[in-house]
């Protein structure tokens, strides 16, 4: 017989009295909104202080239509390489509920073996709220315990893991929580403090605990470097096995992440809810081999947190542009390995030994391109040319190009010759020397002028509109 462990209560649900009061307030609000004919996403919006690629919406002069309209009080979007796309109150401390379990999993993975045995205590089994349906006396592997922790957000699994690993760390649950805080400090999460391994923050679990959208992103990026962690959170279902009364008993788990298998590229990682934290979601998405993380804290509803995350993901992808290095109308044929290739001529570089000859040049990566975020600003390209002399052959370096976006260097590429140009022979060199000597009197050209032939088309030429 297979026992089912569904997500029977959202992570860290508040006590009945608080829920009842919240329900009454929600009903009153729903009635007032229905009379006003306000759509369900009425709380979503764009703030002047929202930060896009390092600058506020207001200072960038962005139109509302160019920005993500979300509901969450705190939000942060970053990719796996550390590029930050969006910030809303990213460093304001707040409760994060079961998002805490990201750090619980990190500490467990780094301080135990997946084959370690975890025994479920009476306290763990009776903690309630979000549960993996573990029972007192159940024994399971650490790997399955982490699956129960992350897939169905099991508070029972969190306690069982903390007690097991805490004992290995020379103490009990307090030692585990201390390890969580130490790891947060190691990762640079300066605004994070954990008080327990599950994120419950009311009644007997009330205490000093907090984090921020930026810190949650840091934890998320770090956790997803673990293939075990990534494999677990990317699944919408899992089956674990517990030894219950001496009998191997499978438990079915269902993920609390509603984007997995539904939203393109969704690959985890953790939901959370308490009355203090609101609806929270640390989401990950992978398209084109790049991880993108959207952290939304204190969204207005269970569904809205996922809507917020999708809005942020869609916005980043919609404004991500593949920008080719070369934008030139002239081409040349040059040898490329064992074949020939048609390449763009992006510059003509003066040959210093001649008065009138230039060398056609292309980029060392003529088909190269950059992935850029269009709302950060347009791309510029500045070329510098080498002092070229002697015999020049195809492929010789003749200069370099620096690409910048919003005054930040994003790429440096060599310019290479795409043709052979010989140095003058002795007789030609003598004539050039005489010509240069006479140029003091005639004003004639002594060397050709290098020319940049590469265009840098606008990637964001929308008319700026004040907020």
PDB file of C-alpha atoms in Angstrom, residues 1-178:
ATOM      1  CA  UNK A   1       0.000   0.000   0.000  1.00  0.00           C
ATOM      2  CA  UNK A   2       1.297   3.450  -0.899  1.00  0.00           C
ATOM      3  CA  UNK A   3       0.731   6.215   1.636  1.00  0.00           C
ATOM      4  CA  UNK A   4       0.159   9.648   0.128  1.00  0.00           C
ATOM      5  CA  UNK A   5       1.959  12.725   1.434  1.00  0.00           C
ATOM      6  CA  UNK A   6       0.279  15.674  -0.229  1.00  0.00           C
ATOM      7  CA  UNK A   7       0.871  19.298   0.709  1.00  0.00           C
ATOM      8  CA  UNK A   8      -1.948  19.246   3.245  1.00  0.00           C
ATOM      9  CA  UNK A   9      -1.299  22.741   4.621  1.00  0.00           C
ATOM     10  CA  UNK A  10       0.711  25.543   3.105  1.00  0.00           C
ATOM     11  CA  UNK A  11       4.010  26.172   4.777  1.00  0.00           C
ATOM     12  CA  UNK A  12       3.704  27.700   8.241  1.00  0.00           C
ATOM     13  CA  UNK A  13      -0.014  28.395   8.149  1.00  0.00           C
ATOM     14  CA  UNK A  14      -1.153  30.680  10.997  1.00  0.00           C
ATOM     15  CA  UNK A  15      -3.271  29.487  13.948  1.00  0.00           C
ATOM     16  CA  UNK A  16      -7.046  29.172  13.523  1.00  0.00           C
ATOM     17  CA  UNK A  17      -7.887  32.473  15.201  1.00  0.00           C
ATOM     18  CA  UNK A  18      -5.530  34.411  12.984  1.00  0.00           C
ATOM     19  CA  UNK A  19      -6.775  32.561   9.915  1.00  0.00           C
ATOM     20  CA  UNK A  20     -10.386  33.328  10.781  1.00  0.00           C
ATOM     21  CA  UNK A  21      -9.654  37.012  11.212  1.00  0.00           C
ATOM     22  CA  UNK A  22      -7.651  37.021   7.983  1.00  0.00           C
ATOM     23  CA  UNK A  23     -10.538  35.297   6.195  1.00  0.00           C
ATOM     24  CA  UNK A  24     -13.022  37.928   7.402  1.00  0.00           C
ATOM     25  CA  UNK A  25     -10.721  40.728   6.295  1.00  0.00           C
ATOM     26  CA  UNK A  26     -10.199  39.034   2.949  1.00  0.00           C
ATOM     27  CA  UNK A  27     -13.949  38.667   2.430  1.00  0.00           C
ATOM     28  CA  UNK A  28     -14.555  42.342   3.237  1.00  0.00           C
ATOM     29  CA  UNK A  29     -11.795  43.358   0.879  1.00  0.00           C
ATOM     30  CA  UNK A  30     -13.122  41.099  -1.875  1.00  0.00           C
ATOM     31  CA  UNK A  31     -16.586  42.631  -1.584  1.00  0.00           C
ATOM     32  CA  UNK A  32     -15.268  46.176  -1.784  1.00  0.00           C
ATOM     33  CA  UNK A  33     -13.101  45.322  -4.755  1.00  0.00           C
ATOM     34  CA  UNK A  34     -15.947  43.609  -6.574  1.00  0.00           C
ATOM     35  CA  UNK A  35     -18.059  46.746  -6.259  1.00  0.00           C
ATOM     36  CA  UNK A  36     -15.204  48.770  -7.656  1.00  0.00           C
ATOM     37  CA  UNK A  37     -14.775  46.253 -10.486  1.00  0.00           C
ATOM     38  CA  UNK A  38     -11.028  46.043  -9.778  1.00  0.00           C
ATOM     39  CA  UNK A  39      -9.240  43.039 -11.365  1.00  0.00           C
ATOM     40  CA  UNK A  40      -7.540  40.396  -9.223  1.00  0.00           C
ATOM     41  CA  UNK A  41      -4.101  41.818  -9.949  1.00  0.00           C
ATOM     42  CA  UNK A  42      -5.017  45.345  -8.888  1.00  0.00           C
ATOM     43  CA  UNK A  43      -2.222  45.479  -6.335  1.00  0.00           C
ATOM     44  CA  UNK A  44       0.455  44.816  -8.952  1.00  0.00           C
ATOM     45  CA  UNK A  45       2.259  47.904 -10.087  1.00  0.00           C
ATOM     46  CA  UNK A  46       5.483  49.714 -10.897  1.00  0.00           C
ATOM     47  CA  UNK A  47       7.212  51.983  -8.374  1.00  0.00           C
ATOM     48  CA  UNK A  48       9.497  54.910  -9.156  1.00  0.00           C
ATOM     49  CA  UNK A  49      11.986  53.410  -6.731  1.00  0.00           C
ATOM     50  CA  UNK A  50      12.088  49.994  -8.419  1.00  0.00           C
ATOM     51  CA  UNK A  51      15.647  49.441  -9.612  1.00  0.00           C
ATOM     52  CA  UNK A  52      16.318  48.244 -13.161  1.00  0.00           C
ATOM     53  CA  UNK A  53      19.884  47.153 -13.901  1.00  0.00           C
ATOM     54  CA  UNK A  54      21.314  49.328 -11.144  1.00  0.00           C
ATOM     55  CA  UNK A  55      19.256  52.500 -11.570  1.00  0.00           C
ATOM     56  CA  UNK A  56      15.773  53.455 -10.459  1.00  0.00           C
ATOM     57  CA  UNK A  57      12.882  53.473 -12.898  1.00  0.00           C
ATOM     58  CA  UNK A  58      12.616  57.218 -12.369  1.00  0.00           C
ATOM     59  CA  UNK A  59      16.302  57.970 -13.038  1.00  0.00           C
ATOM     60  CA  UNK A  60      16.305  55.809 -16.170  1.00  0.00           C
ATOM     61  CA  UNK A  61      13.209  57.602 -17.425  1.00  0.00           C
ATOM     62  CA  UNK A  62      11.533  54.300 -18.218  1.00  0.00           C
ATOM     63  CA  UNK A  63       7.870  54.083 -19.154  1.00  0.00           C
ATOM     64  CA  UNK A  64       5.632  51.970 -16.941  1.00  0.00           C
ATOM     65  CA  UNK A  65       5.097  49.645 -19.917  1.00  0.00           C
ATOM     66  CA  UNK A  66       8.820  48.903 -19.970  1.00  0.00           C
ATOM     67  CA  UNK A  67       8.886  47.707 -16.362  1.00  0.00           C
ATOM     68  CA  UNK A  68       7.551  44.617 -14.589  1.00  0.00           C
ATOM     69  CA  UNK A  69       4.263  45.172 -12.779  1.00  0.00           C
ATOM     70  CA  UNK A  70       4.345  43.003  -9.663  1.00  0.00           C
ATOM     71  CA  UNK A  71       2.620  42.842  -6.308  1.00  0.00           C
ATOM     72  CA  UNK A  72       5.362  41.611  -3.954  1.00  0.00           C
ATOM     73  CA  UNK A  73       6.678  44.047  -1.364  1.00  0.00           C
ATOM     74  CA  UNK A  74      10.223  42.728  -1.789  1.00  0.00           C
ATOM     75  CA  UNK A  75      11.703  41.388  -5.018  1.00  0.00           C
ATOM     76  CA  UNK A  76      15.052  40.644  -6.595  1.00  0.00           C
ATOM     77  CA  UNK A  77      16.079  39.130  -9.923  1.00  0.00           C
ATOM     78  CA  UNK A  78      19.597  37.912 -10.652  1.00  0.00           C
ATOM     79  CA  UNK A  79      21.199  35.380 -12.958  1.00  0.00           C
ATOM     80  CA  UNK A  80      23.679  32.666 -12.090  1.00  0.00           C
ATOM     81  CA  UNK A  81      26.577  34.919 -13.119  1.00  0.00           C
ATOM     82  CA  UNK A  82      25.596  37.646 -10.667  1.00  0.00           C
ATOM     83  CA  UNK A  83      23.970  40.090 -13.099  1.00  0.00           C
ATOM     84  CA  UNK A  84      21.158  41.881 -11.255  1.00  0.00           C
ATOM     85  CA  UNK A  85      18.139  42.870 -13.343  1.00  0.00           C
ATOM     86  CA  UNK A  86      15.531  44.077 -10.871  1.00  0.00           C
ATOM     87  CA  UNK A  87      15.303  45.158  -7.227  1.00  0.00           C
ATOM     88  CA  UNK A  88      12.451  46.227  -4.999  1.00  0.00           C
ATOM     89  CA  UNK A  89      13.349  46.827  -1.357  1.00  0.00           C
ATOM     90  CA  UNK A  90      16.040  44.160  -1.715  1.00  0.00           C
ATOM     91  CA  UNK A  91      17.764  44.749   1.632  1.00  0.00           C
ATOM     92  CA  UNK A  92      14.749  45.295   3.876  1.00  0.00           C
ATOM     93  CA  UNK A  93      14.547  42.605   6.548  1.00  0.00           C
ATOM     94  CA  UNK A  94      11.421  40.479   6.546  1.00  0.00           C
ATOM     95  CA  UNK A  95      10.202  37.018   7.490  1.00  0.00           C
ATOM     96  CA  UNK A  96      10.646  34.375   4.783  1.00  0.00           C
ATOM     97  CA  UNK A  97       8.700  31.400   6.210  1.00  0.00           C
ATOM     98  CA  UNK A  98       9.539  28.064   4.562  1.00  0.00           C
ATOM     99  CA  UNK A  99      11.988  29.676   2.161  1.00  0.00           C
ATOM    100  CA  UNK A 100      14.194  29.096   5.230  1.00  0.00           C
ATOM    101  CA  UNK A 101      14.404  25.455   4.134  1.00  0.00           C
ATOM    102  CA  UNK A 102      16.816  26.382   1.358  1.00  0.00           C
ATOM    103  CA  UNK A 103      19.448  26.946   4.039  1.00  0.00           C
ATOM    104  CA  UNK A 104      18.286  23.881   5.967  1.00  0.00           C
ATOM    105  CA  UNK A 105      19.014  21.789   2.877  1.00  0.00           C
ATOM    106  CA  UNK A 106      22.386  23.471   2.287  1.00  0.00           C
ATOM    107  CA  UNK A 107      23.582  22.713   5.818  1.00  0.00           C
ATOM    108  CA  UNK A 108      22.273  19.155   5.659  1.00  0.00           C
ATOM    109  CA  UNK A 109      23.949  18.452   2.326  1.00  0.00           C
ATOM    110  CA  UNK A 110      27.277  19.859   3.486  1.00  0.00           C
ATOM    111  CA  UNK A 111      27.343  18.154   6.873  1.00  0.00           C
ATOM    112  CA  UNK A 112      26.007  14.665   6.202  1.00  0.00           C
ATOM    113  CA  UNK A 113      25.972  11.807   3.729  1.00  0.00           C
ATOM    114  CA  UNK A 114      22.910  11.103   1.614  1.00  0.00           C
ATOM    115  CA  UNK A 115      22.884   7.577   3.011  1.00  0.00           C
ATOM    116  CA  UNK A 116      22.770   8.712   6.652  1.00  0.00           C
ATOM    117  CA  UNK A 117      19.732   7.444   8.527  1.00  0.00           C
ATOM    118  CA  UNK A 118      17.214   9.944   9.870  1.00  0.00           C
ATOM    119  CA  UNK A 119      14.780   8.953  12.610  1.00  0.00           C
ATOM    120  CA  UNK A 120      11.563  10.934  13.051  1.00  0.00           C
ATOM    121  CA  UNK A 121      10.902  11.972  16.639  1.00  0.00           C
ATOM    122  CA  UNK A 122       7.512  12.504  18.255  1.00  0.00           C
ATOM    123  CA  UNK A 123       8.086  16.274  18.117  1.00  0.00           C
ATOM    124  CA  UNK A 124       8.939  16.178  14.428  1.00  0.00           C
ATOM    125  CA  UNK A 125       5.909  14.052  13.605  1.00  0.00           C
ATOM    126  CA  UNK A 126       3.537  16.326  15.512  1.00  0.00           C
ATOM    127  CA  UNK A 127       4.784  19.748  14.358  1.00  0.00           C
ATOM    128  CA  UNK A 128       1.929  20.066  11.892  1.00  0.00           C
ATOM    129  CA  UNK A 129       1.295  22.795   9.334  1.00  0.00           C
ATOM    130  CA  UNK A 130       3.105  21.863   6.096  1.00  0.00           C
ATOM    131  CA  UNK A 131       3.887  18.169   6.330  1.00  0.00           C
ATOM    132  CA  UNK A 132       5.422  15.232   4.469  1.00  0.00           C
ATOM    133  CA  UNK A 133       3.203  12.875   6.526  1.00  0.00           C
ATOM    134  CA  UNK A 134       6.132  11.434   8.471  1.00  0.00           C
ATOM    135  CA  UNK A 135       5.257   9.530  11.655  1.00  0.00           C
ATOM    136  CA  UNK A 136       7.052   9.007  14.932  1.00  0.00           C
ATOM    137  CA  UNK A 137       9.620   6.235  14.572  1.00  0.00           C
ATOM    138  CA  UNK A 138       9.887   6.462  10.779  1.00  0.00           C
ATOM    139  CA  UNK A 139      13.420   5.920   9.521  1.00  0.00           C
ATOM    140  CA  UNK A 140      14.535   7.246   6.149  1.00  0.00           C
ATOM    141  CA  UNK A 141      17.720   8.201   4.338  1.00  0.00           C
ATOM    142  CA  UNK A 142      19.030  11.750   4.482  1.00  0.00           C
ATOM    143  CA  UNK A 143      18.417  12.040   0.743  1.00  0.00           C
ATOM    144  CA  UNK A 144      14.746  11.145   1.160  1.00  0.00           C
ATOM    145  CA  UNK A 145      14.466  13.453   4.169  1.00  0.00           C
ATOM    146  CA  UNK A 146      15.753  16.356   2.048  1.00  0.00           C
ATOM    147  CA  UNK A 147      13.245  15.451  -0.651  1.00  0.00           C
ATOM    148  CA  UNK A 148      10.489  15.596   1.966  1.00  0.00           C
ATOM    149  CA  UNK A 149      11.874  18.944   3.142  1.00  0.00           C
ATOM    150  CA  UNK A 150      12.029  20.589  -0.274  1.00  0.00           C
ATOM    151  CA  UNK A 151       9.359  18.897  -2.367  1.00  0.00           C
ATOM    152  CA  UNK A 152       6.408  19.011   0.006  1.00  0.00           C
ATOM    153  CA  UNK A 153       7.932  21.600   2.361  1.00  0.00           C
ATOM    154  CA  UNK A 154       7.772  19.209   5.287  1.00  0.00           C
ATOM    155  CA  UNK A 155       8.224  20.835   8.666  1.00  0.00           C
ATOM    156  CA  UNK A 156       8.412  17.311  10.065  1.00  0.00           C
ATOM    157  CA  UNK A 157      11.388  16.611   7.792  1.00  0.00           C
ATOM    158  CA  UNK A 158      13.042  19.902   8.824  1.00  0.00           C
ATOM    159  CA  UNK A 159      12.993  18.944  12.513  1.00  0.00           C
ATOM    160  CA  UNK A 160      14.178  15.384  11.818  1.00  0.00           C
ATOM    161  CA  UNK A 161      17.051  16.638   9.652  1.00  0.00           C
ATOM    162  CA  UNK A 162      18.096  19.326  12.136  1.00  0.00           C
ATOM    163  CA  UNK A 163      18.160  16.874  15.047  1.00  0.00           C
ATOM    164  CA  UNK A 164      20.138  14.277  13.087  1.00  0.00           C
ATOM    165  CA  UNK A 165      22.716  16.655  11.623  1.00  0.00           C
ATOM    166  CA  UNK A 166      22.839  18.741  14.808  1.00  0.00           C
ATOM    167  CA  UNK A 167      23.953  15.652  16.712  1.00  0.00           C
ATOM    168  CA  UNK A 168      26.808  15.191  14.225  1.00  0.00           C
ATOM    169  CA  UNK A 169      27.797  18.824  14.757  1.00  0.00           C
ATOM    170  CA  UNK A 170      28.344  18.209  18.450  1.00  0.00           C
ATOM    171  CA  UNK A 171      25.034  19.416  19.781  1.00  0.00           C
ATOM    172  CA  UNK A 172      21.391  19.143  18.909  1.00  0.00           C
ATOM    173  CA  UNK A 173      18.983  21.388  17.034  1.00  0.00           C
ATOM    174  CA  UNK A 174      20.665  24.537  18.344  1.00  0.00           C
ATOM    175  CA  UNK A 175      23.941  23.410  16.785  1.00  0.00           C
ATOM    176  CA  UNK A 176      22.180  22.981  13.445  1.00  0.00           C
ATOM    177  CA  UNK A 177      20.622  26.454  13.567  1.00  0.00           C
ATOM    178  CA  UNK A 178      24.021  27.881  14.503  1.00  0.00           C
TER     179      UNK A 178
END
